[in-house]
Amino acid sequence: MEIYDITIIGAGPVGMFAAFYAGMRQAKTNIIDSLPQLGGQLTTLYPEKYIYDIPGYPAIKAVDLVNNLKKQLTTFNHTFHLNEEVLSLSREDEIIEITTTKGIHYSKAVILTLGSGSFQPRKLNLEHADLYENHGLDYFVNDLMKYAGKKVAIAGGGDSAIDWALMLEPIASEVYLIHRREAFRAHEHSVNQLKPSSVNVLTPYLIERLSGSNGELSDIRLKKAKTDETIDLMVDSLIVNYGFTSNLEHLSSWGLESSRNAITVHSDMSTSIPGVYAAGDICSYEGKVKLIATGFGEAPTAVNNALHFINPKERTQPGHSTSLYDKTFGPK
Ligand SMILES: Cc1cc2nc3c(=O)[nH]c(=O)nc-3n(C[C@H](O)[C@H](O)[C@H](O)COP(=O)(O)OP(=O)(O)OC[C@H]3O[C@@H](n4cnc5c(N)ncnc54)[C@H](O)[C@@H]3O)c2cc1C
């Protein structure tokens, strides 16, 4: 049975920084997120938006901040369990048991950086759509080269859908972009880039039916909005980009003191369950401000106090980064 010192639930910016800091403190760390990608709200809701209130950065795009956090985090060999939603927590014999959609994890302490809840892609509401998931139907693009030489349809009207269409244009054999409205919601600049491209834009079309052979998606039927006109399109892959939903439905059963979907914490970021700490948007205390900068401050407080909880000999004021860095990487 693998027992981690600290398990961080939620790999948004605050969870990522908490994980980095846990590495600085040489904690055996596990990171869990319901998404297959890191970055929480920054990755799912506003990757291309600039953020102006991160200390030390006059302006930084959300996607670049996430990439910097990733770079910082990969300093350590932490364990990642992505694409895995936490369903419940319970504490027994000083060990916290974390039940997820894929199994059970064990940890001496937990830091909850759940933000506004577990993100899931908004899925295609069609019969049999779940059967084709990962068999021709994708909600994430993890590897562009998977689509090399393939006929790919992309559904959605926002920036992500258009970005994927433009990125896949030189790689795939054919790219179709399907949107239920005539106009796209994406930035004008991206929409303009579509015009001279070879991307086949199909608007306003709705996906009406999926069909396949040998369990793999092979055809999609499109219906023109407000008409009976249909098109049957043979494809190798359909990428659906309908945005994300977030939910905190499981939190209420975890036995934590909370109010209005936020976990009540003390000034050391501890919650009402011993060994369970919280930081970032999910935590609440008098005067709490929900900002990335605030969460970045709460993360080291949570980590240092969690380690002190596990081992009371550990100081809650461990020294500055230079001495921690020397301790982690310097001669032993
Ligand atoms: C449009 C927009 C613009 C913004 N602009 C700014 C800005 O300019 N400056 C600023 O400071 N803030 C801004 N914010 C707010 C900022 O994004 C949040 O404060 C920040 O994302 C909080 O980080 P977090 O790590 O606490 O949570 P999140 O970013 O929400 O990450 C939480 C992660 O936890 C995961 N998770 C939750 N529950 C579970 C579970 N049960 N199992 C597994 N995983 C789970 C989620 O999938 C998610 O990945 C903006 C927000 C929005 C929506």
Coordinates of C-alpha atoms and ligand atoms in Angstrom, one line a residue:
M1 CA 0.0 0.0 0.0
E2 CA 1.5 3.3 -1.2
I3 CA 1.2 6.0 1.5
Y4 CA 1.9 9.6 0.5
D5 CA 2.9 12.3 2.9
I6 CA 0.7 14.8 1.2
T7 CA -2.0 14.3 -1.4
I8 CA -3.1 17.4 -3.3
I9 CA -6.6 17.2 -4.7
G10 CA -7.0 19.8 -7.5
A11 CA -4.3 20.7 -9.9
G12 CA -5.3 24.3 -10.6
P13 CA -2.6 27.0 -10.1
V14 CA -2.9 26.8 -6.3
G15 CA -2.6 23.0 -6.2
M16 CA 0.3 23.1 -8.7
F17 CA 2.2 25.6 -6.5
A18 CA 1.3 23.6 -3.3
A19 CA 2.8 20.5 -5.0
F20 CA 6.0 22.4 -6.0
Y21 CA 6.3 23.7 -2.4
A22 CA 5.7 20.2 -1.0
G23 CA 8.6 19.0 -3.2
M24 CA 10.8 21.8 -1.7
R25 CA 9.9 20.3 1.7
Q26 CA 10.8 16.8 0.4
A27 CA 7.3 15.5 0.9
K28 CA 6.2 12.4 -1.0
T29 CA 3.4 14.0 -3.0
N30 CA 0.5 12.7 -5.0
I31 CA -1.6 15.1 -7.1
I32 CA -5.1 14.2 -8.3
D33 CA -7.4 16.0 -10.7
S34 CA -10.6 15.1 -12.6
L35 CA -9.1 16.6 -15.8
P36 CA -6.3 15.0 -17.8
Q37 CA -4.5 18.4 -17.9
L38 CA -3.1 20.7 -15.3
G39 CA -4.1 24.3 -14.7
G40 CA -7.7 24.3 -13.4
Q41 CA -9.7 27.4 -14.4
L42 CA -6.8 28.9 -16.3
T43 CA -6.6 26.0 -18.7
T44 CA -10.3 25.3 -19.1
L45 CA -11.9 28.7 -18.9
Y46 CA -9.4 31.4 -20.1
P47 CA -6.1 30.1 -21.5
E48 CA -5.6 33.1 -23.8
K49 CA -6.6 35.8 -21.3
Y50 CA -3.9 38.0 -19.8
I51 CA -3.6 38.1 -16.0
Y52 CA -2.3 41.3 -14.5
D53 CA -2.2 40.6 -10.8
I54 CA 0.4 37.9 -10.4
P55 CA 3.3 39.2 -8.4
G56 CA 6.4 39.8 -10.5
Y57 CA 4.6 39.6 -13.9
P58 CA 3.2 42.9 -15.3
A59 CA 1.1 40.7 -17.6
I60 CA 1.0 37.0 -18.3
K61 CA -1.3 34.9 -20.4
A62 CA -3.0 32.2 -18.3
V63 CA -1.6 29.4 -20.5
D64 CA 2.0 30.8 -20.0
L65 CA 1.5 31.0 -16.2
V66 CA 0.4 27.3 -16.2
N67 CA 3.4 26.3 -18.3
N68 CA 5.7 28.1 -15.9
L69 CA 4.0 26.3 -13.0
K70 CA 4.5 23.0 -14.8
K71 CA 8.1 23.8 -15.4
Q72 CA 8.6 24.6 -11.7
L73 CA 6.7 21.5 -10.7
T74 CA 8.6 19.1 -12.8
T75 CA 11.7 19.8 -10.6
F76 CA 10.3 17.0 -8.5
N77 CA 9.2 13.4 -9.3
H78 CA 5.8 13.7 -7.9
T79 CA 3.0 11.2 -8.7
F80 CA 0.1 12.4 -10.8
H81 CA -3.3 10.8 -11.0
L82 CA -5.1 12.8 -13.7
N83 CA -8.5 12.1 -15.2
E84 CA -9.6 10.9 -11.8
E85 CA -12.3 12.5 -9.7
V86 CA -12.2 12.3 -5.9
L87 CA -15.5 11.0 -4.6
S88 CA -14.9 10.8 -0.8
L89 CA -12.4 11.2 2.0
S90 CA -12.3 9.4 5.3
R91 CA -9.7 9.3 8.1
E92 CA -8.8 6.0 9.9
D93 CA -5.8 5.2 12.1
E94 CA -4.0 8.5 11.2
I95 CA -4.2 7.7 7.5
I96 CA -6.6 9.5 5.1
E97 CA -8.3 7.2 2.6
I98 CA -9.2 9.0 -0.7
T99 CA -11.7 7.2 -2.9
T100 CA -11.7 8.2 -6.6
T101 CA -13.4 7.2 -9.8
K102 CA -10.4 4.9 -10.4
G103 CA -9.4 3.5 -7.0
I104 CA -8.3 4.4 -3.5
H105 CA -5.2 6.4 -2.4
Y106 CA -3.7 6.7 1.1
S107 CA -2.1 9.8 2.5
K108 CA -0.9 11.1 5.9
A109 CA -2.2 14.6 5.0
V110 CA -4.4 16.1 2.3
I111 CA -4.5 19.5 0.8
L112 CA -7.8 20.4 -0.9
T113 CA -7.3 22.9 -3.8
L114 CA -10.6 22.1 -5.4
G115 CA -11.3 25.7 -6.7
S116 CA -14.9 25.9 -8.0
G117 CA -15.2 22.1 -8.2
S118 CA -14.2 19.2 -10.4
F119 CA -14.1 20.1 -14.1
Q120 CA -15.5 17.8 -16.7
P121 CA -15.8 18.4 -20.4
R122 CA -19.4 19.2 -21.5
K123 CA -20.2 16.0 -23.4
L124 CA -22.2 15.3 -26.6
N125 CA -25.8 14.6 -25.6
L126 CA -26.4 11.9 -28.2
E127 CA -27.3 8.2 -27.9
H128 CA -24.2 6.0 -28.0
A129 CA -21.8 8.9 -27.7
D130 CA -20.2 7.3 -24.6
L131 CA -19.4 4.2 -26.6
Y132 CA -17.3 6.1 -29.0
E133 CA -15.4 8.1 -26.4
N134 CA -11.7 7.4 -27.0
H135 CA -12.7 5.4 -30.0
G136 CA -12.9 8.2 -32.5
L137 CA -14.6 10.7 -30.2
D138 CA -12.3 12.9 -28.1
Y139 CA -12.9 15.7 -25.6
F140 CA -9.2 16.6 -25.2
V141 CA -6.3 16.8 -27.6
N142 CA -3.3 15.5 -25.9
D143 CA -1.2 14.6 -29.0
L144 CA -1.7 16.4 -32.3
M145 CA 0.2 13.7 -34.2
K146 CA -2.5 11.2 -33.3
Y147 CA -4.6 13.0 -36.0
A148 CA -1.8 13.0 -38.7
G149 CA -3.2 12.1 -42.1
K150 CA -6.7 11.6 -40.6
K151 CA -10.1 13.2 -41.5
V152 CA -11.0 15.1 -38.4
A153 CA -14.2 17.0 -37.5
I154 CA -14.1 19.5 -34.6
A155 CA -17.4 20.7 -33.0
G156 CA -17.6 24.0 -31.1
G157 CA -17.8 27.7 -31.6
G158 CA -15.2 29.0 -29.1
D159 CA -11.5 29.8 -29.2
S160 CA -10.5 26.2 -28.4
A161 CA -12.4 24.7 -31.3
I162 CA -10.9 27.2 -33.8
D163 CA -7.4 26.9 -32.3
W164 CA -7.5 23.1 -32.7
A165 CA -8.9 23.4 -36.3
L166 CA -6.0 25.7 -37.2
M167 CA -3.4 23.6 -35.5
L168 CA -4.6 20.4 -37.1
E169 CA -5.0 21.9 -40.6
P170 CA -1.4 21.2 -41.6
I171 CA -1.3 17.8 -39.9
A172 CA -4.7 16.1 -40.7
S173 CA -5.7 15.2 -44.2
E174 CA -9.0 17.1 -43.9
V175 CA -10.4 19.3 -41.1
Y176 CA -14.1 20.1 -40.7
L177 CA -15.3 22.7 -38.1
I178 CA -18.9 22.3 -37.1
H179 CA -20.8 25.0 -35.1
R180 CA -24.5 25.2 -34.4
R181 CA -24.6 28.9 -35.0
E182 CA -23.6 31.0 -38.0
A183 CA -21.2 33.1 -36.0
F184 CA -18.3 31.9 -33.9
R185 CA -17.8 33.1 -30.3
A186 CA -14.0 33.1 -30.7
H187 CA -11.6 36.0 -31.1
E188 CA -12.1 37.9 -34.4
H189 CA -8.4 37.3 -35.2
S190 CA -8.8 33.5 -35.0
V191 CA -12.0 33.6 -37.0
N192 CA -10.2 35.6 -39.7
Q193 CA -7.4 33.0 -39.8
L194 CA -10.0 30.4 -40.8
K195 CA -10.9 32.3 -44.0
P196 CA -7.7 31.6 -46.0
S197 CA -7.2 28.1 -44.5
S198 CA -8.4 24.8 -45.9
V199 CA -10.6 24.2 -42.9
N200 CA -14.1 23.3 -44.1
V201 CA -16.5 25.4 -42.0
L202 CA -20.0 23.9 -41.6
T203 CA -22.4 26.3 -39.9
P204 CA -25.1 26.3 -38.6
Y205 CA -25.0 22.6 -38.2
L206 CA -25.9 20.3 -35.3
I207 CA -24.5 16.8 -34.8
E208 CA -27.6 14.5 -35.0
R209 CA -26.2 11.0 -35.0
L210 CA -22.9 9.1 -34.6
S211 CA -22.3 5.7 -36.1
G212 CA -19.3 3.4 -36.6
S213 CA -18.0 0.0 -37.3
N214 CA -16.1 -2.4 -35.0
G215 CA -16.7 0.0 -32.1
E216 CA -14.9 2.9 -33.8
L217 CA -16.6 6.0 -34.9
S218 CA -16.7 6.4 -38.6
D219 CA -19.7 8.6 -39.6
I220 CA -21.4 11.6 -38.2
R221 CA -24.7 12.9 -39.4
L222 CA -25.2 16.7 -39.4
K223 CA -28.4 18.6 -39.6
K224 CA -28.6 22.2 -40.7
A225 CA -30.3 24.3 -38.0
K226 CA -34.0 25.0 -38.5
T227 CA -34.1 22.9 -41.7
D228 CA -34.4 19.2 -42.6
E229 CA -31.2 19.2 -44.6
T230 CA -28.6 16.7 -43.5
I231 CA -25.1 15.8 -44.4
D232 CA -23.3 12.5 -43.7
L233 CA -19.7 12.9 -43.1
M234 CA -17.2 10.1 -42.9
V235 CA -14.5 10.9 -40.3
D236 CA -11.7 9.2 -38.5
S237 CA -12.1 11.4 -35.4
L238 CA -14.5 13.9 -33.9
I239 CA -13.2 16.4 -31.3
V240 CA -15.9 18.0 -29.3
N241 CA -15.1 21.3 -27.7
Y242 CA -18.3 22.4 -25.9
G243 CA -16.5 23.8 -22.8
F244 CA -16.5 22.6 -19.3
T245 CA -18.8 22.2 -16.3
S246 CA -17.6 22.2 -12.7
N247 CA -19.3 20.7 -9.7
L248 CA -18.8 20.3 -6.0
E249 CA -21.6 17.8 -5.5
H250 CA -19.5 15.3 -3.6
L251 CA -18.0 17.8 -1.1
S252 CA -21.0 17.9 1.2
S253 CA -20.6 14.2 2.1
W254 CA -17.0 14.6 3.1
G255 CA -17.9 15.8 6.6
L256 CA -16.0 19.1 6.4
E257 CA -17.2 22.2 8.0
S258 CA -18.3 24.4 5.1
S259 CA -20.5 27.2 4.1
R260 CA -21.8 28.2 0.7
N261 CA -19.7 25.7 -1.2
A262 CA -16.5 26.8 0.6
I263 CA -14.5 24.9 3.2
T264 CA -14.0 26.7 6.5
V265 CA -10.3 26.9 7.4
H266 CA -8.2 28.2 10.3
S267 CA -5.3 30.6 9.9
D268 CA -3.0 27.5 9.4
M269 CA -5.3 26.4 6.6
S270 CA -6.5 23.3 8.6
T271 CA -10.1 22.2 8.2
S272 CA -12.4 20.5 10.6
I273 CA -10.9 17.1 9.8
P274 CA -7.4 16.5 11.3
G275 CA -4.7 16.2 8.6
V276 CA -7.0 17.8 5.9
Y277 CA -6.0 21.3 4.8
A278 CA -7.5 23.6 2.1
A279 CA -6.1 26.5 0.0
G280 CA -7.2 28.6 -3.0
D281 CA -10.7 29.4 -4.1
I282 CA -12.3 26.5 -2.2
C283 CA -11.3 27.7 1.2
S284 CA -13.0 30.4 3.3
Y285 CA -12.1 32.5 6.3
E286 CA -13.0 36.0 7.3
G287 CA -11.8 38.5 4.7
K288 CA -11.0 35.8 2.1
V289 CA -10.3 37.1 -1.4
K290 CA -10.5 34.6 -4.2
L291 CA -7.4 35.4 -6.3
I292 CA -4.6 33.4 -7.6
A293 CA -2.1 35.5 -5.6
T294 CA -4.0 34.8 -2.4
G295 CA -4.0 31.0 -3.1
F296 CA -0.3 31.1 -3.8
G297 CA 0.2 32.5 -0.3
E298 CA -2.1 30.0 1.3
A299 CA -0.3 27.0 -0.4
P300 CA 3.0 27.1 1.6
T301 CA 1.0 27.7 4.8
A302 CA -1.0 24.6 4.1
V303 CA 2.1 22.5 3.2
N304 CA 4.2 23.6 6.2
N305 CA 1.4 23.0 8.7
A306 CA 0.4 19.7 7.1
L307 CA 4.1 18.5 7.5
H308 CA 4.1 19.8 11.1
F309 CA 0.9 17.8 11.6
I310 CA 2.5 14.6 10.3
N311 CA 5.6 15.1 12.3
P312 CA 5.5 17.7 15.1
K313 CA 9.3 18.0 15.0
E314 CA 9.0 19.7 11.5
R315 CA 9.0 23.4 11.9
T316 CA 6.2 25.4 10.5
Q317 CA 8.8 28.1 9.5
P318 CA 11.2 25.9 7.6
G319 CA 13.6 28.5 6.3
H320 CA 13.8 30.3 3.0
S321 CA 13.8 28.8 -0.5
T322 CA 17.6 28.9 -0.9
S323 CA 18.2 26.8 2.1
L324 CA 15.4 24.5 1.2
Y325 CA 16.7 24.2 -2.3
D326 CA 20.2 23.4 -1.0
K327 CA 18.6 20.8 1.3
T328 CA 16.7 19.2 -1.6
F329 CA 19.4 19.3 -4.3
G330 CA 22.6 20.1 -2.6
P331 CA 25.2 17.5 -1.3
K332 CA 23.6 15.2 1.2
Ligands
LIG1 C1 -12.8 34.3 -16.6 C2 -12.0 34.4 -15.4 C3 -10.9 35.3 -15.3 C4 -10.2 35.3 -14.1 N1 -9.1 36.2 -14.0 C5 -8.4 36.3 -12.9 C6 -7.3 37.2 -12.8 O1 -7.1 38.1 -13.7 N2 -6.6 37.2 -11.6 C7 -6.8 36.3 -10.6 O2 -6.0 36.3 -9.6 N3 -7.8 35.4 -10.7 C8 -8.6 35.4 -11.8 N4 -9.6 34.5 -11.9 C9 -9.9 33.6 -10.7 C10 -8.8 32.4 -10.7 O3 -8.9 31.7 -12.0 C11 -9.1 31.5 -9.6 O4 -8.9 32.3 -8.4 C12 -8.0 30.4 -9.6 O5 -8.2 29.6 -10.7 C13 -8.2 29.5 -8.3 O6 -7.2 28.5 -8.4 P1 -7.4 27.1 -7.6 O7 -6.2 26.3 -7.9 O8 -7.9 27.4 -6.2 O9 -8.7 26.4 -8.3 P2 -9.1 26.0 -9.8 O10 -8.3 26.8 -10.8 O11 -10.6 26.1 -9.9 O12 -8.6 24.5 -9.9 C14 -9.2 23.5 -9.2 C15 -8.9 22.1 -9.7 O13 -9.4 21.1 -8.8 C16 -10.0 20.1 -9.6 N5 -11.0 19.4 -8.7 C17 -12.0 19.9 -8.0 N6 -12.7 19.0 -7.4 C18 -12.1 17.8 -7.6 C19 -12.4 16.5 -7.3 N7 -13.4 16.1 -6.5 N8 -11.6 15.5 -7.8 C20 -10.5 15.8 -8.6 N9 -10.2 17.1 -9.0 C21 -11.0 18.1 -8.5 C22 -10.6 20.8 -10.8 O14 -10.9 19.9 -11.9 C23 -9.6 21.9 -11.1 O15 -8.7 21.5 -12.0 C24 -10.4 34.4 -13.0 C25 -11.5 33.5 -13.1 C26 -12.2 33.4 -14.3 C27 -13.3 32.4 -14.4

